Amino acid sequence: MMTLWDASGGQTVMVTGIDAGVDLSVSGRLREMGLDDGHHVFCLRRGPFEGTLVVAIADCVYSLEQKIAKKIQVKLL
Amino acid sequence: MKRIILVGKPNSGKSLLFNQLTGLRQKVANFPGVTVELKSGKFEQYQLVDFPGAYSMSSLTRDEEIAVEKINQALLDEDTALIICNLDATRLQSSLMFGMQMQAMAHRYGKPMVFALNMIDEMTRFGHQIDMDELSRDLGAPVFAISAKTLQGIAEFKTGVLALAEQASIAVNAAETAALPPLDYSEQVKQSRLLAAKYGMQSTVVLKNQNTIDSFLLSNISGGIAFLLVMFLLFQSIFTFATPLMDGVENLIGLTATFVTDLTGPGMLADFLNDAIFGGLGSFLVFVPQIMVLTLIIGMLEDSGYLARAALICHRPLSYFGLSGRSFIPYLSAHACAIPAIMAARTIESPRKRLITMLTIPLMSCSARLPVYALLVAVLIPDTTYFGGLINLQGTAFFGLYFFGILTALMVSLVLSGSKLNDDTKSDMPFILELPTYRLPHWKPLIHRVMSSAKQFVYRAGPIIFMVSLGIWVLGYFPTGSGGLQNSYLGIIGHWIEPLFTPLGLDWRYGVAILMSFLAREVFVGALGTLFGIDGADENIAGLAANIQADGLTFGAGMGILLFYVVALQCVATVATLKAETGSTKLITALVIGYGVLAYILAALCAQLL
Ligand SMILES: Nc1nc2c(ncn2[C@@H]2O[C@H](COP(=O)(O)OP(=O)(O)OP(=O)(O)O)[C@@H](O)[C@H]2O)c(=O)[nH]1
Ligand SMILES: [Mg+2]
């Protein structure tokens, strides 16, 4: 199963789900940000030191840490 | 007084708008999470309240939690006349995500709300346009296109807002005829996306510039190098850029001193002016330019949008020490002053990391320590330069001191993160940070901030230094007169406290200066200035560093003092803020003692070993 963390720079992926283990307040926020089923995410790059992922979602750029990026399931487009 | 509240997504320009409406100067900077507590000011006959930004009504961080809690209170409060929801015109979707939720709540509680479509200047620069009437109709609320920066549309906005607030205080349901905001949560989410798709800008256009710059600043190699370079330049420049200015101030004080004492002629008055005023207070004023340079550079970094990038670059390395990437921003601003930095820690997602960050912030070298560093570095380190003046040995020593503070903070964090401190269920909130657009600094507020930092520095410590200098001078001058310091009243008290400082290789004069600096760290310099002024019969007023050198302070003892000042928590205001933010007097008392003991041991080791 591919997660957002596996996406590499320049790839657009589609969100297919968020791990059920994620705290509800966090998954709610992720969905509001646009990491919602069926939505597209453009992966810009991994930050230096591999700690974070930088993604463009709708009109914002966010950086997410590895721990949470690994809990977001995606599909390559 | 009736109230108007100003809410919206983080970094959408609320505080700049607030400043324009109230004439106040709340902090504005280019990263999410600048405002972390409610701030109010007067806007015509209303009280205007600036809120911390929030992405959503379900909060993740402490600053959001405060925003949401206070929004709920404001909705119930009958004095709330109007809600202004600020939107970033270039980022409609994320702005409306909060906006729609806010609107639904306002509707539920019968509070009138307007939208301020801010940053319209940036939107027009991108060549985008929005049909305001149609947007207003779709939203079912008045929308004003404004720019808090260029003031475009502000006049109309003011009259519009005042009229609505006025109306609202008579009849609450002004928006009766308008379309109903979606009350169901998932409808709100859908609606915000729909409206953003209809009116918003193409994300590729908005994000193009920042992504191009990021491809350099966030790439593995160039990003790392750029980060280290920025940090090195920051600390080096406090020294390099400020030195000529400091020399200027020093000369000016010297000239004034000569001029004034020539007027008074020799005697007790001249002694007093020379020792306490020019020697004590004057030696402290020399450092004002350094504070200004520091504020300028931190301000430029904050305005640029780079800080959010620095935070993400640091996230992984900082996690090893039990901290978050978000700890970076408070840590950086702590180099100006610990108090706002402790407040800024509210944006850290995990309570545990937030606590560790707060407890270690006092180890960052705040500007009050600058005078002590600068004085002793000038005494102990030769003024040598390498690479044609690019690298300066004294500047590097300065950098070393700052670095030592940071290193100690990381070590303490590591220890604390291994402890059982604050095991909260919310402890592992993830690191999610929005990266804002890069912007050029907004010069006028920046220059104002630099000037006010100088003013604050002088006003805060100046009176204390004056009083201490006065007290020390009186006790040190009498009963023996000029030159008889050892046998003065102060000398007698001094010899009594001396044993405490003997292990540090210091005599009682340094002891007095260190003890007095618990009132404010800068006092160290003023107190020593006065003491050496009384002691030295010569007329060498401005050259305190030279006087100390001639007096024979050893390298080890001098380094000891420096490390003592890096580590010791001597600031009463910081302690009070820490107590308020952590809610634990016991913890903070332990912290003060812990840092004090550590500082003393380090100083003693330096004096014995170096
Ligand atoms: N170009 C432009 N920039 C603006 C405008 N309004 C604010 N800014 C910039 O946007 C950034 C954020 O402004 P703030 O006023 O601090 O934003 P805020 O909404 O108070 O942010 P938080 O306190 O973090 O929630 C700053 O760099 C401002 O200079 C505007 O109308 N036009
Ligand atoms: Mg603000």
mmCIF file with all atom_site columns, N, CA, C and O in Angstrom, chain B residues 415-454:
data_model
loop_
_atom_site.group_PDB
_atom_site.id
_atom_site.type_symbol
_atom_site.label_atom_id
_atom_site.label_alt_id
_atom_site.label_comp_id
_atom_site.label_asym_id
_atom_site.label_entity_id
_atom_site.label_seq_id
_atom_site.pdbx_PDB_ins_code
_atom_site.Cartn_x
_atom_site.Cartn_y
_atom_site.Cartn_z
_atom_site.occupancy
_atom_site.B_iso_or_equiv
_atom_site.pdbx_formal_charge
_atom_site.auth_seq_id
_atom_site.auth_comp_id
_atom_site.auth_asym_id
_atom_site.auth_atom_id
_atom_site.pdbx_PDB_model_num
ATOM 1   N N  . VAL B 1 415 ? 17.630 15.556 28.224 1.00 0.00 ? 415 VAL B N  1
ATOM 2   C CA . VAL B 1 415 ? 17.420 15.032 29.573 1.00 0.00 ? 415 VAL B CA 1
ATOM 3   C C  . VAL B 1 415 ? 15.934 15.087 29.927 1.00 0.00 ? 415 VAL B C  1
ATOM 4   O O  . VAL B 1 415 ? 15.355 14.108 30.398 1.00 0.00 ? 415 VAL B O  1
ATOM 5   N N  . LEU B 1 416 ? 15.312 16.235 29.655 1.00 0.00 ? 416 LEU B N  1
ATOM 6   C CA . LEU B 1 416 ? 13.898 16.396 30.007 1.00 0.00 ? 416 LEU B CA 1
ATOM 7   C C  . LEU B 1 416 ? 13.015 15.433 29.221 1.00 0.00 ? 416 LEU B C  1
ATOM 8   O O  . LEU B 1 416 ? 12.041 14.891 29.750 1.00 0.00 ? 416 LEU B O  1
ATOM 9   N N  . SER B 1 417 ? 13.359 15.206 27.958 1.00 0.00 ? 417 SER B N  1
ATOM 10  C CA . SER B 1 417 ? 12.490 14.348 27.151 1.00 0.00 ? 417 SER B CA 1
ATOM 11  C C  . SER B 1 417 ? 12.567 12.905 27.610 1.00 0.00 ? 417 SER B C  1
ATOM 12  O O  . SER B 1 417 ? 11.662 12.115 27.347 1.00 0.00 ? 417 SER B O  1
ATOM 13  N N  . GLY B 1 418 ? 13.650 12.570 28.305 1.00 0.00 ? 418 GLY B N  1
ATOM 14  C CA . GLY B 1 418 ? 13.741 11.227 28.862 1.00 0.00 ? 418 GLY B CA 1
ATOM 15  C C  . GLY B 1 418 ? 13.003 11.105 30.182 1.00 0.00 ? 418 GLY B C  1
ATOM 16  O O  . GLY B 1 418 ? 12.798 10.008 30.694 1.00 0.00 ? 418 GLY B O  1
ATOM 17  N N  . SER B 1 419 ? 12.574 12.230 30.734 1.00 0.00 ? 419 SER B N  1
ATOM 18  C CA . SER B 1 419 ? 11.928 12.201 32.042 1.00 0.00 ? 419 SER B CA 1
ATOM 19  C C  . SER B 1 419 ? 10.424 12.012 31.900 1.00 0.00 ? 419 SER B C  1
ATOM 20  O O  . SER B 1 419 ? 9.889  11.998 30.807 1.00 0.00 ? 419 SER B O  1
ATOM 21  N N  . LYS B 1 420 ? 9.757  11.938 33.007 1.00 0.00 ? 420 LYS B N  1
ATOM 22  C CA . LYS B 1 420 ? 8.329  11.635 32.996 1.00 0.00 ? 420 LYS B CA 1
ATOM 23  C C  . LYS B 1 420 ? 7.443  12.877 32.915 1.00 0.00 ? 420 LYS B C  1
ATOM 24  O O  . LYS B 1 420 ? 6.231  12.830 33.074 1.00 0.00 ? 420 LYS B O  1
ATOM 25  N N  . LEU B 1 421 ? 8.088  13.990 32.697 1.00 0.00 ? 421 LEU B N  1
ATOM 26  C CA . LEU B 1 421 ? 7.447  15.295 32.646 1.00 0.00 ? 421 LEU B CA 1
ATOM 27  C C  . LEU B 1 421 ? 6.236  15.336 31.715 1.00 0.00 ? 421 LEU B C  1
ATOM 28  O O  . LEU B 1 421 ? 6.334  15.002 30.554 1.00 0.00 ? 421 LEU B O  1
ATOM 29  N N  . ASN B 1 422 ? 5.102  15.742 32.234 1.00 0.00 ? 422 ASN B N  1
ATOM 30  C CA . ASN B 1 422 ? 3.929  16.023 31.418 1.00 0.00 ? 422 ASN B CA 1
ATOM 31  C C  . ASN B 1 422 ? 3.587  14.956 30.376 1.00 0.00 ? 422 ASN B C  1
ATOM 32  O O  . ASN B 1 422 ? 3.770  15.152 29.173 1.00 0.00 ? 422 ASN B O  1
ATOM 33  N N  . ASP B 1 423 ? 3.108  13.816 30.825 1.00 0.00 ? 423 ASP B N  1
ATOM 34  C CA . ASP B 1 423 ? 2.675  12.789 29.870 1.00 0.00 ? 423 ASP B CA 1
ATOM 35  C C  . ASP B 1 423 ? 1.205  12.975 29.555 1.00 0.00 ? 423 ASP B C  1
ATOM 36  O O  . ASP B 1 423 ? 0.324  12.453 30.213 1.00 0.00 ? 423 ASP B O  1
ATOM 37  N N  . ASP B 1 424 ? 0.973  13.710 28.514 1.00 0.00 ? 424 ASP B N  1
ATOM 38  C CA . ASP B 1 424 ? -0.391 14.075 28.153 1.00 0.00 ? 424 ASP B CA 1
ATOM 39  C C  . ASP B 1 424 ? -0.850 13.139 27.041 1.00 0.00 ? 424 ASP B C  1
ATOM 40  O O  . ASP B 1 424 ? -0.049 12.615 26.291 1.00 0.00 ? 424 ASP B O  1
ATOM 41  N N  . THR B 1 425 ? -2.158 12.947 26.917 1.00 0.00 ? 425 THR B N  1
ATOM 42  C CA . THR B 1 425 ? -2.619 12.082 25.832 1.00 0.00 ? 425 THR B CA 1
ATOM 43  C C  . THR B 1 425 ? -2.424 12.752 24.473 1.00 0.00 ? 425 THR B C  1
ATOM 44  O O  . THR B 1 425 ? -2.198 12.104 23.473 1.00 0.00 ? 425 THR B O  1
ATOM 45  N N  . LYS B 1 426 ? -2.515 14.107 24.485 1.00 0.00 ? 426 LYS B N  1
ATOM 46  C CA . LYS B 1 426 ? -2.359 14.817 23.225 1.00 0.00 ? 426 LYS B CA 1
ATOM 47  C C  . LYS B 1 426 ? -0.893 14.917 22.831 1.00 0.00 ? 426 LYS B C  1
ATOM 48  O O  . LYS B 1 426 ? -0.540 15.661 21.928 1.00 0.00 ? 426 LYS B O  1
ATOM 49  N N  . SER B 1 427 ? -0.047 14.173 23.544 1.00 0.00 ? 427 SER B N  1
ATOM 50  C CA . SER B 1 427 ? 1.381  14.377 23.399 1.00 0.00 ? 427 SER B CA 1
ATOM 51  C C  . SER B 1 427 ? 1.921  14.166 21.993 1.00 0.00 ? 427 SER B C  1
ATOM 52  O O  . SER B 1 427 ? 2.906  14.759 21.633 1.00 0.00 ? 427 SER B O  1
ATOM 53  N N  . ASP B 1 428 ? 1.314  13.268 21.220 1.00 0.00 ? 428 ASP B N  1
ATOM 54  C CA . ASP B 1 428 ? 1.940  13.110 19.917 1.00 0.00 ? 428 ASP B CA 1
ATOM 55  C C  . ASP B 1 428 ? 1.113  13.690 18.779 1.00 0.00 ? 428 ASP B C  1
ATOM 56  O O  . ASP B 1 428 ? 0.801  13.029 17.803 1.00 0.00 ? 428 ASP B O  1
ATOM 57  N N  . MET B 1 429 ? 0.775  14.944 18.912 1.00 0.00 ? 429 MET B N  1
ATOM 58  C CA . MET B 1 429 ? 0.215  15.683 17.787 1.00 0.00 ? 429 MET B CA 1
ATOM 59  C C  . MET B 1 429 ? 1.306  15.818 16.724 1.00 0.00 ? 429 MET B C  1
ATOM 60  O O  . MET B 1 429 ? 2.454  16.074 17.051 1.00 0.00 ? 429 MET B O  1
ATOM 61  N N  . PRO B 1 430 ? 0.939  15.626 15.471 1.00 0.00 ? 430 PRO B N  1
ATOM 62  C CA . PRO B 1 430 ? 1.978  15.653 14.441 1.00 0.00 ? 430 PRO B CA 1
ATOM 63  C C  . PRO B 1 430 ? 2.413  17.072 14.084 1.00 0.00 ? 430 PRO B C  1
ATOM 64  O O  . PRO B 1 430 ? 1.710  18.042 14.357 1.00 0.00 ? 430 PRO B O  1
ATOM 65  N N  . PHE B 1 431 ? 3.566  17.138 13.453 1.00 0.00 ? 431 PHE B N  1
ATOM 66  C CA . PHE B 1 431 ? 4.101  18.400 12.944 1.00 0.00 ? 431 PHE B CA 1
ATOM 67  C C  . PHE B 1 431 ? 3.508  18.670 11.562 1.00 0.00 ? 431 PHE B C  1
ATOM 68  O O  . PHE B 1 431 ? 3.755  17.938 10.613 1.00 0.00 ? 431 PHE B O  1
ATOM 69  N N  . ILE B 1 432 ? 2.655  19.685 11.494 1.00 0.00 ? 432 ILE B N  1
ATOM 70  C CA . ILE B 1 432 ? 2.079  20.106 10.215 1.00 0.00 ? 432 ILE B CA 1
ATOM 71  C C  . ILE B 1 432 ? 2.255  21.611 10.158 1.00 0.00 ? 432 ILE B C  1
ATOM 72  O O  . ILE B 1 432 ? 1.813  22.318 11.058 1.00 0.00 ? 432 ILE B O  1
ATOM 73  N N  . LEU B 1 433 ? 2.923  22.110 9.154  1.00 0.00 ? 433 LEU B N  1
ATOM 74  C CA . LEU B 1 433 ? 3.196  23.546 9.129  1.00 0.00 ? 433 LEU B CA 1
ATOM 75  C C  . LEU B 1 433 ? 2.977  24.084 7.727  1.00 0.00 ? 433 LEU B C  1
ATOM 76  O O  . LEU B 1 433 ? 3.484  23.523 6.747  1.00 0.00 ? 433 LEU B O  1
ATOM 77  N N  . GLU B 1 434 ? 2.215  25.169 7.642  1.00 0.00 ? 434 GLU B N  1
ATOM 78  C CA . GLU B 1 434 ? 2.011  25.788 6.334  1.00 0.00 ? 434 GLU B CA 1
ATOM 79  C C  . GLU B 1 434 ? 3.224  26.647 5.984  1.00 0.00 ? 434 GLU B C  1
ATOM 80  O O  . GLU B 1 434 ? 3.768  27.336 6.835  1.00 0.00 ? 434 GLU B O  1
ATOM 81  N N  . LEU B 1 435 ? 3.639  26.582 4.731  1.00 0.00 ? 435 LEU B N  1
ATOM 82  C CA . LEU B 1 435 ? 4.760  27.408 4.293  1.00 0.00 ? 435 LEU B CA 1
ATOM 83  C C  . LEU B 1 435 ? 4.216  28.633 3.570  1.00 0.00 ? 435 LEU B C  1
ATOM 84  O O  . LEU B 1 435 ? 3.616  28.516 2.507  1.00 0.00 ? 435 LEU B O  1
ATOM 85  N N  . PRO B 1 436 ? 4.400  29.812 4.134  1.00 0.00 ? 436 PRO B N  1
ATOM 86  C CA . PRO B 1 436 ? 3.823  31.013 3.525  1.00 0.00 ? 436 PRO B CA 1
ATOM 87  C C  . PRO B 1 436 ? 4.589  31.467 2.284  1.00 0.00 ? 436 PRO B C  1
ATOM 88  O O  . PRO B 1 436 ? 5.685  30.975 2.010  1.00 0.00 ? 436 PRO B O  1
ATOM 89  N N  . THR B 1 437 ? 3.996  32.393 1.561  1.00 0.00 ? 437 THR B N  1
ATOM 90  C CA . THR B 1 437 ? 4.666  33.028 0.429  1.00 0.00 ? 437 THR B CA 1
ATOM 91  C C  . THR B 1 437 ? 5.892  33.778 0.924  1.00 0.00 ? 437 THR B C  1
ATOM 92  O O  . THR B 1 437 ? 5.876  34.310 2.022  1.00 0.00 ? 437 THR B O  1
ATOM 93  N N  . TYR B 1 438 ? 6.926  33.842 0.092  1.00 0.00 ? 438 TYR B N  1
ATOM 94  C CA . TYR B 1 438 ? 8.051  34.714 0.437  1.00 0.00 ? 438 TYR B CA 1
ATOM 95  C C  . TYR B 1 438 ? 7.632  36.155 0.204  1.00 0.00 ? 438 TYR B C  1
ATOM 96  O O  . TYR B 1 438 ? 6.946  36.461 -0.774 1.00 0.00 ? 438 TYR B O  1
ATOM 97  N N  . ARG B 1 439 ? 8.017  37.030 1.115  1.00 0.00 ? 439 ARG B N  1
ATOM 98  C CA . ARG B 1 439 ? 7.705  38.446 0.946  1.00 0.00 ? 439 ARG B CA 1
ATOM 99  C C  . ARG B 1 439 ? 8.918  39.282 1.286  1.00 0.00 ? 439 ARG B C  1
ATOM 100 O O  . ARG B 1 439 ? 9.745  38.888 2.103  1.00 0.00 ? 439 ARG B O  1
ATOM 101 N N  . LEU B 1 440 ? 8.978  40.457 0.683  1.00 0.00 ? 440 LEU B N  1
ATOM 102 C CA . LEU B 1 440 ? 10.011 41.406 1.089  1.00 0.00 ? 440 LEU B CA 1
ATOM 103 C C  . LEU B 1 440 ? 9.578  42.025 2.414  1.00 0.00 ? 440 LEU B C  1
ATOM 104 O O  . LEU B 1 440 ? 8.393  42.172 2.668  1.00 0.00 ? 440 LEU B O  1
ATOM 105 N N  . PRO B 1 441 ? 10.541 42.373 3.248  1.00 0.00 ? 441 PRO B N  1
ATOM 106 C CA . PRO B 1 441 ? 10.168 42.993 4.526  1.00 0.00 ? 441 PRO B CA 1
ATOM 107 C C  . PRO B 1 441 ? 9.347  44.257 4.305  1.00 0.00 ? 441 PRO B C  1
ATOM 108 O O  . PRO B 1 441 ? 9.533  44.974 3.331  1.00 0.00 ? 441 PRO B O  1
ATOM 109 N N  . HIS B 1 442 ? 8.459  44.484 5.214  1.00 0.00 ? 442 HIS B N  1
ATOM 110 C CA . HIS B 1 442 ? 7.614  45.660 5.207  1.00 0.00 ? 442 HIS B CA 1
ATOM 111 C C  . HIS B 1 442 ? 8.415  46.701 6.000  1.00 0.00 ? 442 HIS B C  1
ATOM 112 O O  . HIS B 1 442 ? 8.477  46.642 7.220  1.00 0.00 ? 442 HIS B O  1
ATOM 113 N N  . TRP B 1 443 ? 9.058  47.645 5.285  1.00 0.00 ? 443 TRP B N  1
ATOM 114 C CA . TRP B 1 443 ? 10.131 48.417 5.917  1.00 0.00 ? 443 TRP B CA 1
ATOM 115 C C  . TRP B 1 443 ? 9.690  49.328 7.054  1.00 0.00 ? 443 TRP B C  1
ATOM 116 O O  . TRP B 1 443 ? 10.351 49.409 8.079  1.00 0.00 ? 443 TRP B O  1
ATOM 117 N N  . LYS B 1 444 ? 8.575  50.012 6.862  1.00 0.00 ? 444 LYS B N  1
ATOM 118 C CA . LYS B 1 444 ? 8.210  51.007 7.870  1.00 0.00 ? 444 LYS B CA 1
ATOM 119 C C  . LYS B 1 444 ? 7.997  50.385 9.258  1.00 0.00 ? 444 LYS B C  1
ATOM 120 O O  . LYS B 1 444 ? 8.606  50.825 10.232 1.00 0.00 ? 444 LYS B O  1
ATOM 121 N N  . PRO B 1 445 ? 7.155  49.344 9.350  1.00 0.00 ? 445 PRO B N  1
ATOM 122 C CA . PRO B 1 445 ? 6.997  48.723 10.672 1.00 0.00 ? 445 PRO B CA 1
ATOM 123 C C  . PRO B 1 445 ? 8.312  48.151 11.199 1.00 0.00 ? 445 PRO B C  1
ATOM 124 O O  . PRO B 1 445 ? 8.560  48.178 12.403 1.00 0.00 ? 445 PRO B O  1
ATOM 125 N N  . LEU B 1 446 ? 9.141  47.656 10.273 1.00 0.00 ? 446 LEU B N  1
ATOM 126 C CA . LEU B 1 446 ? 10.397 47.047 10.706 1.00 0.00 ? 446 LEU B CA 1
ATOM 127 C C  . LEU B 1 446 ? 11.295 48.088 11.364 1.00 0.00 ? 446 LEU B C  1
ATOM 128 O O  . LEU B 1 446 ? 11.860 47.866 12.439 1.00 0.00 ? 446 LEU B O  1
ATOM 129 N N  . ILE B 1 447 ? 11.403 49.252 10.715 1.00 0.00 ? 447 ILE B N  1
ATOM 130 C CA . ILE B 1 447 ? 12.252 50.299 11.274 1.00 0.00 ? 447 ILE B CA 1
ATOM 131 C C  . ILE B 1 447 ? 11.681 50.771 12.604 1.00 0.00 ? 447 ILE B C  1
ATOM 132 O O  . ILE B 1 447 ? 12.415 50.974 13.580 1.00 0.00 ? 447 ILE B O  1
ATOM 133 N N  . HIS B 1 448 ? 10.363 50.834 12.654 1.00 0.00 ? 448 HIS B N  1
ATOM 134 C CA . HIS B 1 448 ? 9.751  51.215 13.919 1.00 0.00 ? 448 HIS B CA 1
ATOM 135 C C  . HIS B 1 448 ? 10.089 50.210 15.010 1.00 0.00 ? 448 HIS B C  1
ATOM 136 O O  . HIS B 1 448 ? 10.364 50.559 16.152 1.00 0.00 ? 448 HIS B O  1
ATOM 137 N N  . ARG B 1 449 ? 10.061 48.942 14.622 1.00 0.00 ? 449 ARG B N  1
ATOM 138 C CA . ARG B 1 449 ? 10.340 47.904 15.604 1.00 0.00 ? 449 ARG B CA 1
ATOM 139 C C  . ARG B 1 449 ? 11.778 47.987 16.104 1.00 0.00 ? 449 ARG B C  1
ATOM 140 O O  . ARG B 1 449 ? 12.054 47.803 17.290 1.00 0.00 ? 449 ARG B O  1
ATOM 141 N N  . VAL B 1 450 ? 12.686 48.294 15.181 1.00 0.00 ? 450 VAL B N  1
ATOM 142 C CA . VAL B 1 450 ? 14.090 48.427 15.558 1.00 0.00 ? 450 VAL B CA 1
ATOM 143 C C  . VAL B 1 450 ? 14.258 49.584 16.543 1.00 0.00 ? 450 VAL B C  1
ATOM 144 O O  . VAL B 1 450 ? 14.923 49.446 17.583 1.00 0.00 ? 450 VAL B O  1
ATOM 145 N N  . MET B 1 451 ? 13.627 50.714 16.234 1.00 0.00 ? 451 MET B N  1
ATOM 146 C CA . MET B 1 451 ? 13.746 51.863 17.125 1.00 0.00 ? 451 MET B CA 1
ATOM 147 C C  . MET B 1 451 ? 13.144 51.547 18.492 1.00 0.00 ? 451 MET B C  1
ATOM 148 O O  . MET B 1 451 ? 13.710 51.897 19.525 1.00 0.00 ? 451 MET B O  1
ATOM 149 N N  . SER B 1 452 ? 11.985 50.870 18.478 1.00 0.00 ? 452 SER B N  1
ATOM 150 C CA . SER B 1 452 ? 11.348 50.640 19.773 1.00 0.00 ? 452 SER B CA 1
ATOM 151 C C  . SER B 1 452 ? 12.114 49.598 20.580 1.00 0.00 ? 452 SER B C  1
ATOM 152 O O  . SER B 1 452 ? 12.073 49.609 21.802 1.00 0.00 ? 452 SER B O  1
ATOM 153 N N  . SER B 1 453 ? 12.836 48.709 19.897 1.00 0.00 ? 453 SER B N  1
ATOM 154 C CA . SER B 1 453 ? 13.650 47.759 20.660 1.00 0.00 ? 453 SER B CA 1
ATOM 155 C C  . SER B 1 453 ? 14.751 48.508 21.408 1.00 0.00 ? 453 SER B C  1
ATOM 156 O O  . SER B 1 453 ? 15.073 48.182 22.544 1.00 0.00 ? 453 SER B O  1
ATOM 157 N N  . ALA B 1 454 ? 15.310 49.519 20.766 1.00 0.00 ? 454 ALA B N  1
ATOM 158 C CA . ALA B 1 454 ? 16.350 50.313 21.424 1.00 0.00 ? 454 ALA B CA 1
ATOM 159 C C  . ALA B 1 454 ? 15.752 51.061 22.615 1.00 0.00 ? 454 ALA B C  1
ATOM 160 O O  . ALA B 1 454 ? 16.319 51.074 23.708 1.00 0.00 ? 454 ALA B O  1
#
